[in-house]
């Protein structure tokens, strides 16, 4: 069977994605509009270090299958970029306290699926969110929510910010 021009282009794009972005996995094909790019723990840590974002866990670990760890394994690239955008735009200290580890609420746009990060609260971050994003009401669990101009949702869960990244926040 002879390959069509489209098939050849798709094969080349897939191969390039694997060569150009080591440590980054691409789910789907070039024609899948919904495809997200997943990154590894090491890639996420490197991205966060570049802008001065810290992370911590109650268990002092990164195992995705342990709820006391803070894992970035299978984090969406756009989520990591969104954290970088928040850090650069706010100038605030950011400490990630929750990532893709088990133990969070389930759902399509969940921590486990790479769409969410938790940040420890501090006055700078809280002021930035409340002064720059739009209050959109209470979440089902009563958490006040703020939406950025790019559509990402910041929920105040009391002792931390639970952030849903649909995109990189203007990266």
Tab-separated table of N, CA and C in Angstrom:
chain	number	residue	atom	x	y	z
A	1	UNK	N	0.834	-1.176	0.000
A	1	UNK	CA	0.000	0.000	0.000
A	1	UNK	C	0.882	1.244	0.000
A	2	UNK	N	0.617	2.159	-0.884
A	2	UNK	CA	1.408	3.364	-1.018
A	2	UNK	C	0.944	4.422	-0.012
A	3	UNK	N	1.896	5.076	0.653
A	3	UNK	CA	1.564	6.126	1.627
A	3	UNK	C	1.157	7.391	0.906
A	4	UNK	N	0.147	8.026	1.406
A	4	UNK	CA	-0.288	9.303	0.829
A	4	UNK	C	0.598	10.412	1.364
A	5	UNK	N	0.519	11.579	0.742
A	5	UNK	CA	1.285	12.735	1.207
A	5	UNK	C	0.947	13.070	2.649
A	6	UNK	N	-0.355	12.971	3.003
A	6	UNK	CA	-0.795	13.267	4.364
A	6	UNK	C	-0.150	12.308	5.363
A	7	UNK	N	-0.139	11.010	5.016
A	7	UNK	CA	0.439	10.007	5.904
A	7	UNK	C	1.921	10.275	6.122
A	8	UNK	N	2.629	10.638	5.053
A	8	UNK	CA	4.047	10.940	5.177
A	8	UNK	C	4.281	12.147	6.079
A	9	UNK	N	3.494	13.197	5.895
A	9	UNK	CA	3.635	14.401	6.709
A	9	UNK	C	3.363	14.082	8.171
A	10	UNK	N	2.304	13.333	8.425
A	10	UNK	CA	1.958	12.970	9.801
A	10	UNK	C	3.082	12.157	10.439
A	11	UNK	N	3.665	11.220	9.689
A	11	UNK	CA	4.763	10.410	10.215
A	11	UNK	C	5.977	11.269	10.538
A	12	UNK	N	6.274	12.208	9.671
A	12	UNK	CA	7.414	13.100	9.890
A	12	UNK	C	7.168	13.971	11.122
A	13	UNK	N	5.963	14.535	11.244
A	13	UNK	CA	5.643	15.378	12.410
A	13	UNK	C	5.746	14.591	13.705
A	14	UNK	N	5.259	13.350	13.699
A	14	UNK	CA	5.342	12.515	14.898
A	14	UNK	C	6.795	12.238	15.240
A	15	UNK	N	7.604	11.913	14.251
A	15	UNK	CA	9.028	11.652	14.486
A	15	UNK	C	9.728	12.897	15.009
A	16	UNK	N	9.422	14.055	14.427
A	16	UNK	CA	10.028	15.309	14.887
A	16	UNK	C	9.657	15.614	16.322
A	17	UNK	N	8.424	15.353	16.689
A	17	UNK	CA	7.990	15.615	18.068
A	17	UNK	C	8.822	14.795	19.042
A	18	UNK	N	9.182	13.582	18.659
A	18	UNK	CA	9.966	12.729	19.549
A	18	UNK	C	11.431	13.155	19.593
A	19	UNK	N	11.944	13.691	18.503
A	19	UNK	CA	13.339	14.114	18.440
A	19	UNK	C	13.520	15.501	19.063
A	20	UNK	N	12.623	16.421	18.755
A	20	UNK	CA	12.752	17.814	19.184
A	20	UNK	C	12.508	17.979	20.666
A	21	UNK	N	11.648	17.166	21.246
A	21	UNK	CA	11.269	17.361	22.638
A	21	UNK	C	11.530	16.115	23.478
A	22	UNK	N	12.804	15.793	23.760
A	22	UNK	CA	13.078	14.622	24.591
A	22	UNK	C	12.496	14.833	25.987
A	23	UNK	N	11.951	13.768	26.543
A	23	UNK	CA	11.347	13.856	27.871
A	23	UNK	C	9.914	14.339	27.822
A	24	UNK	N	9.413	14.615	26.628
A	24	UNK	CA	8.046	15.079	26.457
A	24	UNK	C	7.309	14.048	25.614
A	25	UNK	N	6.156	13.614	26.068
A	25	UNK	CA	5.349	12.657	25.320
A	25	UNK	C	4.182	13.384	24.681
A	26	UNK	N	3.895	13.055	23.442
A	26	UNK	CA	2.772	13.663	22.749
A	26	UNK	C	1.677	12.617	22.630
A	27	UNK	N	0.499	12.930	23.139
A	27	UNK	CA	-0.633	12.022	23.018
A	27	UNK	C	-1.451	12.431	21.809
A	28	UNK	N	-1.850	11.464	21.013
A	28	UNK	CA	-2.647	11.770	19.840
A	28	UNK	C	-1.759	12.015	18.639
A	29	UNK	N	-2.383	12.479	17.569
A	29	UNK	CA	-1.647	12.746	16.342
A	29	UNK	C	-1.742	14.226	16.008
A	30	UNK	N	-1.073	14.604	14.941
A	30	UNK	CA	-1.066	16.009	14.533
A	30	UNK	C	-2.458	16.499	14.170
A	31	UNK	N	-3.380	15.576	13.892
A	31	UNK	CA	-4.726	15.985	13.503
A	31	UNK	C	-5.688	16.034	14.689
A	32	UNK	N	-5.258	15.616	15.868
A	32	UNK	CA	-6.118	15.628	17.052
A	32	UNK	C	-6.060	16.987	17.725
A	33	UNK	N	-7.114	17.775	17.578
A	33	UNK	CA	-7.146	19.121	18.158
A	33	UNK	C	-7.135	19.075	19.680
A	34	UNK	N	-7.581	17.976	20.269
A	34	UNK	CA	-7.691	17.866	21.717
A	34	UNK	C	-6.442	17.296	22.377
A	35	UNK	N	-5.467	16.914	21.593
A	35	UNK	CA	-4.283	16.262	22.137
A	35	UNK	C	-3.550	17.186	23.111
A	36	UNK	N	-3.089	16.604	24.213
A	36	UNK	CA	-2.286	17.353	25.176
A	36	UNK	C	-0.902	16.746	25.229
A	37	UNK	N	0.064	17.551	25.591
A	37	UNK	CA	1.433	17.092	25.712
A	37	UNK	C	1.729	16.833	27.178
A	38	UNK	N	2.146	15.626	27.488
A	38	UNK	CA	2.492	15.231	28.853
A	38	UNK	C	3.998	15.353	29.045
A	39	UNK	N	4.408	15.744	30.248
A	39	UNK	CA	5.837	15.863	30.532
A	39	UNK	C	6.212	14.984	31.722
A	40	UNK	N	7.495	14.765	31.871
A	40	UNK	CA	8.013	13.930	32.946
A	40	UNK	C	8.272	14.756	34.205
A	41	UNK	N	8.523	14.064	35.286
A	41	UNK	CA	8.891	14.710	36.554
A	41	UNK	C	10.125	15.596	36.339
A	42	UNK	N	11.138	15.050	35.682
A	42	UNK	CA	12.393	15.788	35.486
A	42	UNK	C	12.188	17.039	34.625
A	43	UNK	N	11.378	16.925	33.573
A	43	UNK	CA	11.119	18.079	32.714
A	43	UNK	C	10.392	19.170	33.484
A	44	UNK	N	9.372	18.788	34.257
A	44	UNK	CA	8.622	19.771	35.050
A	44	UNK	C	9.534	20.444	36.078
A	45	UNK	N	10.334	19.663	36.784
A	45	UNK	CA	11.243	20.236	37.782
A	45	UNK	C	12.183	21.251	37.131
A	46	UNK	N	12.702	20.915	35.964
A	46	UNK	CA	13.595	21.824	35.249
A	46	UNK	C	12.875	23.121	34.877
A	47	UNK	N	11.662	22.998	34.375
A	47	UNK	CA	10.879	24.177	33.997
A	47	UNK	C	10.617	25.061	35.224
A	48	UNK	N	10.286	24.449	36.349
A	48	UNK	CA	9.991	25.209	37.561
A	48	UNK	C	11.251	25.876	38.118
A	49	UNK	N	12.372	25.152	38.085
A	49	UNK	CA	13.634	25.741	38.559
A	49	UNK	C	14.025	26.969	37.741
A	50	UNK	N	13.765	26.934	36.434
A	50	UNK	CA	14.129	28.043	35.527
A	50	UNK	C	13.553	29.382	35.994
A	51	UNK	N	12.387	29.348	36.643
A	51	UNK	CA	11.731	30.598	37.042
A	51	UNK	C	11.655	30.770	38.561
A	52	UNK	N	12.251	29.851	39.304
A	52	UNK	CA	12.281	29.989	40.764
A	52	UNK	C	11.062	29.467	41.492
A	53	UNK	N	10.311	28.557	40.884
A	53	UNK	CA	9.179	27.916	41.562
A	53	UNK	C	9.719	26.758	42.387
A	54	UNK	N	9.258	26.656	43.629
A	54	UNK	CA	9.650	25.555	44.506
A	54	UNK	C	8.488	24.577	44.634
A	55	UNK	N	8.749	23.435	45.246
A	55	UNK	CA	7.704	22.453	45.494
A	55	UNK	C	8.041	21.698	46.769
A	56	UNK	N	7.017	21.177	47.401
A	56	UNK	CA	7.201	20.417	48.644
A	56	UNK	C	6.082	19.395	48.764
A	57	UNK	N	6.319	18.407	49.624
A	57	UNK	CA	5.277	17.414	49.896
A	57	UNK	C	5.385	16.976	51.343
A	58	UNK	N	4.276	16.572	51.901
A	58	UNK	CA	4.301	16.129	53.299
A	58	UNK	C	5.129	14.866	53.447
A	59	UNK	N	5.211	14.067	52.379
A	59	UNK	CA	5.987	12.830	52.433
A	59	UNK	C	7.414	12.968	51.935
A	60	UNK	N	7.776	14.146	51.417
A	60	UNK	CA	9.126	14.349	50.903
A	60	UNK	C	9.443	13.452	49.712
A	61	UNK	N	8.447	13.256	48.826
A	61	UNK	CA	8.617	12.302	47.729
A	61	UNK	C	7.895	12.788	46.473
A	62	UNK	N	8.083	12.043	45.369
A	62	UNK	CA	7.482	12.419	44.090
A	62	UNK	C	6.682	11.284	43.447
A	63	UNK	N	6.401	10.224	44.185
A	63	UNK	CA	5.696	9.062	43.649
A	63	UNK	C	4.238	9.398	43.344
A	64	UNK	N	3.861	9.279	42.112
A	64	UNK	CA	2.509	9.592	41.643
A	64	UNK	C	1.427	8.758	42.343
A	65	UNK	N	1.779	7.583	42.778
A	65	UNK	CA	0.811	6.676	43.390
A	65	UNK	C	0.742	6.790	44.908
A	66	UNK	N	1.407	7.787	45.473
A	66	UNK	CA	1.414	8.011	46.917
A	66	UNK	C	0.833	9.396	47.193
A	67	UNK	N	-0.271	9.450	47.919
A	67	UNK	CA	-0.974	10.720	48.136
A	67	UNK	C	-0.197	11.711	49.003
A	68	UNK	N	0.843	11.264	49.709
A	68	UNK	CA	1.637	12.208	50.514
A	68	UNK	C	2.778	12.832	49.718
A	69	UNK	N	2.923	12.421	48.461
A	69	UNK	CA	3.971	12.955	47.591
A	69	UNK	C	3.424	14.116	46.762
A	70	UNK	N	4.328	14.867	46.149
A	70	UNK	CA	3.958	15.867	45.152
A	70	UNK	C	4.645	15.447	43.859
A	71	UNK	N	3.830	14.950	42.932
A	71	UNK	CA	4.344	14.417	41.676
A	71	UNK	C	4.012	15.336	40.510
A	72	UNK	N	4.910	15.355	39.523
A	72	UNK	CA	4.659	16.069	38.272
A	72	UNK	C	4.640	15.096	37.098
A	73	UNK	N	4.724	13.811	37.370
A	73	UNK	CA	4.701	12.803	36.323
A	73	UNK	C	3.357	12.871	35.602
A	74	UNK	N	3.373	12.980	34.284
A	74	UNK	CA	2.180	13.090	33.440
A	74	UNK	C	1.485	14.449	33.550
A	75	UNK	N	2.206	15.472	34.016
A	75	UNK	CA	1.672	16.829	34.043
A	75	UNK	C	1.540	17.319	32.607
A	76	UNK	N	0.511	18.086	32.325
A	76	UNK	CA	0.373	18.683	30.994
A	76	UNK	C	1.414	19.785	30.833
A	77	UNK	N	2.021	19.855	29.666
A	77	UNK	CA	2.997	20.899	29.385
A	77	UNK	C	2.376	22.280	29.619
A	78	UNK	N	1.137	22.475	29.163
A	78	UNK	CA	0.469	23.770	29.336
A	78	UNK	C	0.293	24.124	30.813
A	79	UNK	N	0.120	23.134	31.671
A	79	UNK	CA	-0.020	23.378	33.111
A	79	UNK	C	1.302	23.896	33.682
A	80	UNK	N	2.403	23.241	33.315
A	80	UNK	CA	3.725	23.701	33.764
A	80	UNK	C	4.015	25.101	33.232
A	81	UNK	N	3.663	25.354	31.983
A	81	UNK	CA	3.856	26.682	31.399
A	81	UNK	C	2.969	27.714	32.103
A	82	UNK	N	1.772	27.303	32.495
A	82	UNK	CA	0.877	28.193	33.222
A	82	UNK	C	1.458	28.595	34.566
A	83	UNK	N	2.122	27.656	35.237
A	83	UNK	CA	2.792	27.968	36.502
A	83	UNK	C	3.909	28.976	36.263
A	84	UNK	N	4.671	28.768	35.196
A	84	UNK	CA	5.731	29.718	34.852
A	84	UNK	C	5.149	31.096	34.562
A	85	UNK	N	4.036	31.143	33.851
A	85	UNK	CA	3.378	32.418	33.532
A	85	UNK	C	2.952	33.130	34.807
A	86	UNK	N	2.334	32.403	35.739
A	86	UNK	CA	1.904	32.992	37.005
A	86	UNK	C	3.100	33.541	37.778
A	87	UNK	N	4.171	32.798	37.831
A	87	UNK	CA	5.372	33.233	38.545
A	87	UNK	C	5.931	34.521	37.925
A	88	UNK	N	6.071	34.530	36.611
A	88	UNK	CA	6.628	35.703	35.924
A	88	UNK	C	5.721	36.929	36.061
A	89	UNK	N	4.424	36.725	35.907
A	89	UNK	CA	3.480	37.847	35.948
A	89	UNK	C	3.318	38.421	37.349
A	90	UNK	N	3.303	37.557	38.350
A	90	UNK	CA	3.042	38.005	39.724
A	90	UNK	C	4.301	38.457	40.446
A	91	UNK	N	5.426	37.833	40.123
A	91	UNK	CA	6.659	38.100	40.854
A	91	UNK	C	6.647	37.520	42.259
A	92	UNK	N	5.633	36.729	42.560
A	92	UNK	CA	5.475	36.156	43.906
A	92	UNK	C	6.244	34.848	44.061
A	93	UNK	N	6.549	34.520	45.304
A	93	UNK	CA	7.094	33.199	45.611
A	93	UNK	C	5.982	32.184	45.356
A	94	UNK	N	6.289	31.128	44.615
A	94	UNK	CA	5.314	30.070	44.363
A	94	UNK	C	5.878	28.755	44.857
A	95	UNK	N	5.114	28.067	45.694
A	95	UNK	CA	5.493	26.740	46.167
A	95	UNK	C	4.361	25.778	45.824
A	96	UNK	N	4.670	24.797	44.988
A	96	UNK	CA	3.679	23.805	44.584
A	96	UNK	C	3.580	22.738	45.675
A	97	UNK	N	2.356	22.503	46.147
A	97	UNK	CA	2.125	21.516	47.202
A	97	UNK	C	1.300	20.329	46.716
A	98	UNK	N	0.826	20.397	45.485
A	98	UNK	CA	0.051	19.302	44.921
A	98	UNK	C	0.179	19.279	43.422
A	99	UNK	N	0.355	18.080	42.889
A	99	UNK	CA	0.510	17.905	41.446
A	99	UNK	C	-0.368	16.788	40.931
A	100	UNK	N	0.247	15.813	40.292
A	100	UNK	CA	-0.500	14.733	39.639
A	100	UNK	C	-0.651	13.487	40.499
A	101	UNK	N	-0.283	13.574	41.751
A	101	UNK	CA	-0.370	12.399	42.625
A	101	UNK	C	-1.823	12.022	42.926
A	102	UNK	N	-2.008	10.779	43.297
A	102	UNK	CA	-3.322	10.275	43.676
A	102	UNK	C	-3.817	10.985	44.940
A	103	UNK	N	-5.119	10.932	45.161
A	103	UNK	CA	-5.669	11.505	46.386
A	103	UNK	C	-6.489	12.761	46.177
A	104	UNK	N	-6.465	13.318	44.962
A	104	UNK	CA	-7.276	14.494	44.648
A	104	UNK	C	-8.602	14.045	44.030
A	105	UNK	N	-9.535	14.958	43.899
A	105	UNK	CA	-10.817	14.655	43.251
A	105	UNK	C	-10.581	14.193	41.816
A	106	UNK	N	-11.434	13.297	41.346
A	106	UNK	CA	-11.301	12.770	39.987
A	106	UNK	C	-12.026	13.670	38.993
A	107	UNK	N	-11.938	13.318	37.734
A	107	UNK	CA	-12.616	14.071	36.684
A	107	UNK	C	-11.687	14.337	35.521
A	108	UNK	N	-12.257	14.775	34.432
A	108	UNK	CA	-11.476	15.048	33.229
A	108	UNK	C	-10.384	16.075	33.497
A	109	UNK	N	-10.769	17.206	34.096
A	109	UNK	CA	-9.814	18.288	34.352
A	109	UNK	C	-9.314	18.194	35.794
A	110	UNK	N	-8.613	17.125	36.080
A	110	UNK	CA	-8.179	16.821	37.444
A	110	UNK	C	-6.662	16.917	37.602
A	111	UNK	N	-6.243	16.817	38.856
A	111	UNK	CA	-4.817	16.728	39.157
A	111	UNK	C	-4.228	15.509	38.441
A	112	UNK	N	-4.863	14.356	38.608
A	112	UNK	CA	-4.358	13.096	38.048
A	112	UNK	C	-4.153	13.203	36.537
A	113	UNK	N	-5.043	13.903	35.861
A	113	UNK	CA	-4.956	14.041	34.402
A	113	UNK	C	-4.059	15.194	33.954
A	114	UNK	N	-3.378	15.850	34.911
A	114	UNK	CA	-2.352	16.829	34.573
A	114	UNK	C	-2.811	18.258	34.405
A	115	UNK	N	-4.070	18.556	34.727
A	115	UNK	CA	-4.616	19.898	34.513
A	115	UNK	C	-4.504	20.818	35.723
A	116	UNK	N	-4.171	20.286	36.899
A	116	UNK	CA	-4.214	21.104	38.107
A	116	UNK	C	-2.918	21.072	38.908
A	117	UNK	N	-2.670	22.198	39.572
A	117	UNK	CA	-1.594	22.304	40.556
A	117	UNK	C	-2.154	23.016	41.780
A	118	UNK	N	-1.628	22.660	42.946
A	118	UNK	CA	-1.944	23.365	44.184
A	118	UNK	C	-0.735	24.206	44.568
A	119	UNK	N	-0.997	25.441	45.014
A	119	UNK	CA	0.063	26.331	45.485
A	119	UNK	C	-0.199	26.686	46.945
A	120	UNK	N	0.868	26.690	47.745
A	120	UNK	CA	0.744	27.177	49.106
A	120	UNK	C	0.341	28.642	49.072
A	121	UNK	N	-0.509	29.038	50.025
A	121	UNK	CA	-0.971	30.430	50.047
A	121	UNK	C	0.066	31.339	50.682
A	122	UNK	N	0.173	32.530	50.138
A	122	UNK	CA	0.928	33.612	50.753
A	122	UNK	C	0.260	34.911	50.336
A	123	UNK	N	0.542	35.976	51.037
A	123	UNK	CA	-0.123	37.258	50.794
A	123	UNK	C	0.072	37.745	49.371
A	124	UNK	N	1.262	37.594	48.832
A	124	UNK	CA	1.558	38.069	47.479
A	124	UNK	C	0.684	37.364	46.441
A	125	UNK	N	0.642	36.036	46.481
A	125	UNK	CA	-0.127	35.268	45.501
A	125	UNK	C	-1.618	35.582	45.637
A	126	UNK	N	-2.100	35.596	46.857
A	126	UNK	CA	-3.522	35.869	47.082
A	126	UNK	C	-3.900	37.257	46.575
A	127	UNK	N	-3.094	38.251	46.868
A	127	UNK	CA	-3.364	39.612	46.392
A	127	UNK	C	-3.331	39.671	44.873
A	128	UNK	N	-2.351	39.015	44.263
A	128	UNK	CA	-2.241	39.033	42.806
A	128	UNK	C	-3.499	38.445	42.167
A	129	UNK	N	-3.923	37.278	42.639
A	129	UNK	CA	-5.098	36.605	42.074
A	129	UNK	C	-6.348	37.472	42.254
A	130	UNK	N	-6.572	37.957	43.467
A	130	UNK	CA	-7.792	38.732	43.739
A	130	UNK	C	-7.806	40.086	43.024
A	131	UNK	N	-6.647	40.668	42.781
A	131	UNK	CA	-6.578	41.981	42.126
A	131	UNK	C	-6.510	41.921	40.602
A	132	UNK	N	-6.170	40.766	40.052
A	132	UNK	CA	-5.972	40.675	38.604
A	132	UNK	C	-6.939	39.751	37.884
A	133	UNK	N	-7.631	38.896	38.630
A	133	UNK	CA	-8.548	37.952	38.017
A	133	UNK	C	-9.979	38.263	38.447
A	134	UNK	N	-10.930	37.734	37.718
A	134	UNK	CA	-12.345	38.020	37.943
A	134	UNK	C	-12.972	36.991	38.875
A	135	UNK	N	-13.623	37.479	39.925
A	135	UNK	CA	-14.356	36.583	40.825
A	135	UNK	C	-15.548	36.015	40.061
A	136	UNK	N	-15.692	34.684	40.049
A	136	UNK	CA	-16.770	34.055	39.277
A	136	UNK	C	-17.723	33.249	40.156
A	137	UNK	N	-17.629	33.393	41.465
A	137	UNK	CA	-18.563	32.706	42.348
A	137	UNK	C	-17.936	31.522	43.051
A	138	UNK	N	-18.779	30.847	43.821
A	138	UNK	CA	-18.323	29.707	44.612
A	138	UNK	C	-18.395	28.419	43.813
A	139	UNK	N	-17.392	27.592	44.004
A	139	UNK	CA	-17.387	26.255	43.427
A	139	UNK	C	-18.404	25.411	44.198
A	140	UNK	N	-18.758	24.267	43.707
A	140	UNK	CA	-19.727	23.386	44.365
A	140	UNK	C	-19.399	23.089	45.816
A	141	UNK	N	-18.110	23.055	46.151
A	141	UNK	CA	-17.690	22.763	47.529
A	141	UNK	C	-17.557	24.032	48.374
A	142	UNK	N	-17.930	25.179	47.811
A	142	UNK	CA	-17.892	26.437	48.554
A	142	UNK	C	-16.620	27.247	48.386
A	143	UNK	N	-15.660	26.755	47.612
A	143	UNK	CA	-14.408	27.490	47.412
A	143	UNK	C	-14.634	28.670	46.475
A	144	UNK	N	-14.221	29.891	46.893
A	144	UNK	CA	-14.326	31.054	45.999
A	144	UNK	C	-13.419	30.853	44.782
A	145	UNK	N	-13.924	31.216	43.596
A	145	UNK	CA	-13.173	31.011	42.367
A	145	UNK	C	-12.912	32.328	41.640
A	146	UNK	N	-11.729	32.392	41.029
A	146	UNK	CA	-11.324	33.547	40.238
A	146	UNK	C	-10.861	33.028	38.890
A	147	UNK	N	-11.200	33.764	37.827
A	147	UNK	CA	-10.819	33.332	36.486
A	147	UNK	C	-9.876	34.342	35.855
A	148	UNK	N	-8.775	33.829	35.313
A	148	UNK	CA	-7.812	34.685	34.616
A	148	UNK	C	-8.363	35.058	33.247
A	149	UNK	N	-7.755	36.028	32.604
A	149	UNK	CA	-8.164	36.444	31.271
A	149	UNK	C	-8.076	35.331	30.252
A	150	UNK	N	-7.195	34.369	30.481
A	150	UNK	CA	-7.034	33.258	29.545
A	150	UNK	C	-8.007	32.113	29.822
A	151	UNK	N	-8.758	32.225	30.933
A	151	UNK	CA	-9.766	31.208	31.233
A	151	UNK	C	-9.409	30.216	32.322
A	152	UNK	N	-8.193	30.260	32.829
A	152	UNK	CA	-7.806	29.343	33.900
A	152	UNK	C	-8.525	29.728	35.188
A	153	UNK	N	-8.787	28.723	36.035
A	153	UNK	CA	-9.596	28.923	37.240
A	153	UNK	C	-8.744	28.717	38.497
A	154	UNK	N	-8.793	29.710	39.384
A	154	UNK	CA	-8.060	29.703	40.647
A	154	UNK	C	-9.070	29.593	41.782
A	155	UNK	N	-9.054	28.484	42.528
A	155	UNK	CA	-10.002	28.264	43.620
A	155	UNK	C	-9.270	28.358	44.962
A	156	UNK	N	-9.810	29.169	45.857
A	156	UNK	CA	-9.241	29.360	47.190
A	156	UNK	C	-9.780	28.259	48.098
A	157	UNK	N	-8.945	27.269	48.378
A	157	UNK	CA	-9.360	26.142	49.203
A	157	UNK	C	-8.954	26.314	50.670
A	158	UNK	N	-8.757	27.549	51.092
A	158	UNK	CA	-8.451	27.817	52.498
A	158	UNK	C	-6.964	27.917	52.749
A	159	UNK	N	-6.272	26.787	52.747
A	159	UNK	CA	-4.828	26.807	53.027
A	159	UNK	C	-3.974	26.721	51.765
A	160	UNK	N	-4.615	26.645	50.599
A	160	UNK	CA	-3.869	26.625	49.336
A	160	UNK	C	-4.764	27.057	48.182
A	161	UNK	N	-4.127	27.390	47.054
A	161	UNK	CA	-4.837	27.696	45.814
A	161	UNK	C	-4.836	26.452	44.933
A	162	UNK	N	-6.006	26.041	44.485
A	162	UNK	CA	-6.176	24.920	43.568
A	162	UNK	C	-6.394	25.534	42.187
A	163	UNK	N	-5.460	25.308	41.266
A	163	UNK	CA	-5.512	26.001	39.976
A	163	UNK	C	-5.728	25.008	38.834
A	164	UNK	N	-6.754	25.297	38.043
A	164	UNK	CA	-7.092	24.502	36.867
A	164	UNK	C	-6.580	25.228	35.633
A	165	UNK	N	-5.635	24.596	34.941
A	165	UNK	CA	-5.040	25.178	33.745
A	165	UNK	C	-5.633	24.532	32.493
A	166	UNK	N	-6.460	25.304	31.795
A	166	UNK	CA	-6.947	24.869	30.487
A	166	UNK	C	-5.895	25.167	29.436
A	167	UNK	N	-5.009	26.123	29.731
A	167	UNK	CA	-3.985	26.567	28.780
A	167	UNK	C	-2.810	27.151	29.563
A	168	UNK	N	-1.824	27.655	28.865
A	168	UNK	CA	-0.598	28.129	29.507
A	168	UNK	C	-0.709	29.539	30.063
A	169	UNK	N	-1.855	30.156	29.951
A	169	UNK	CA	-2.049	31.478	30.547
A	169	UNK	C	-1.369	32.615	29.797
A	170	UNK	N	-1.187	32.440	28.500
A	170	UNK	CA	-0.572	33.506	27.713
A	170	UNK	C	0.932	33.382	27.580
A	171	UNK	N	1.446	32.201	27.711
A	171	UNK	CA	2.897	31.988	27.635
A	171	UNK	C	3.466	32.362	26.283
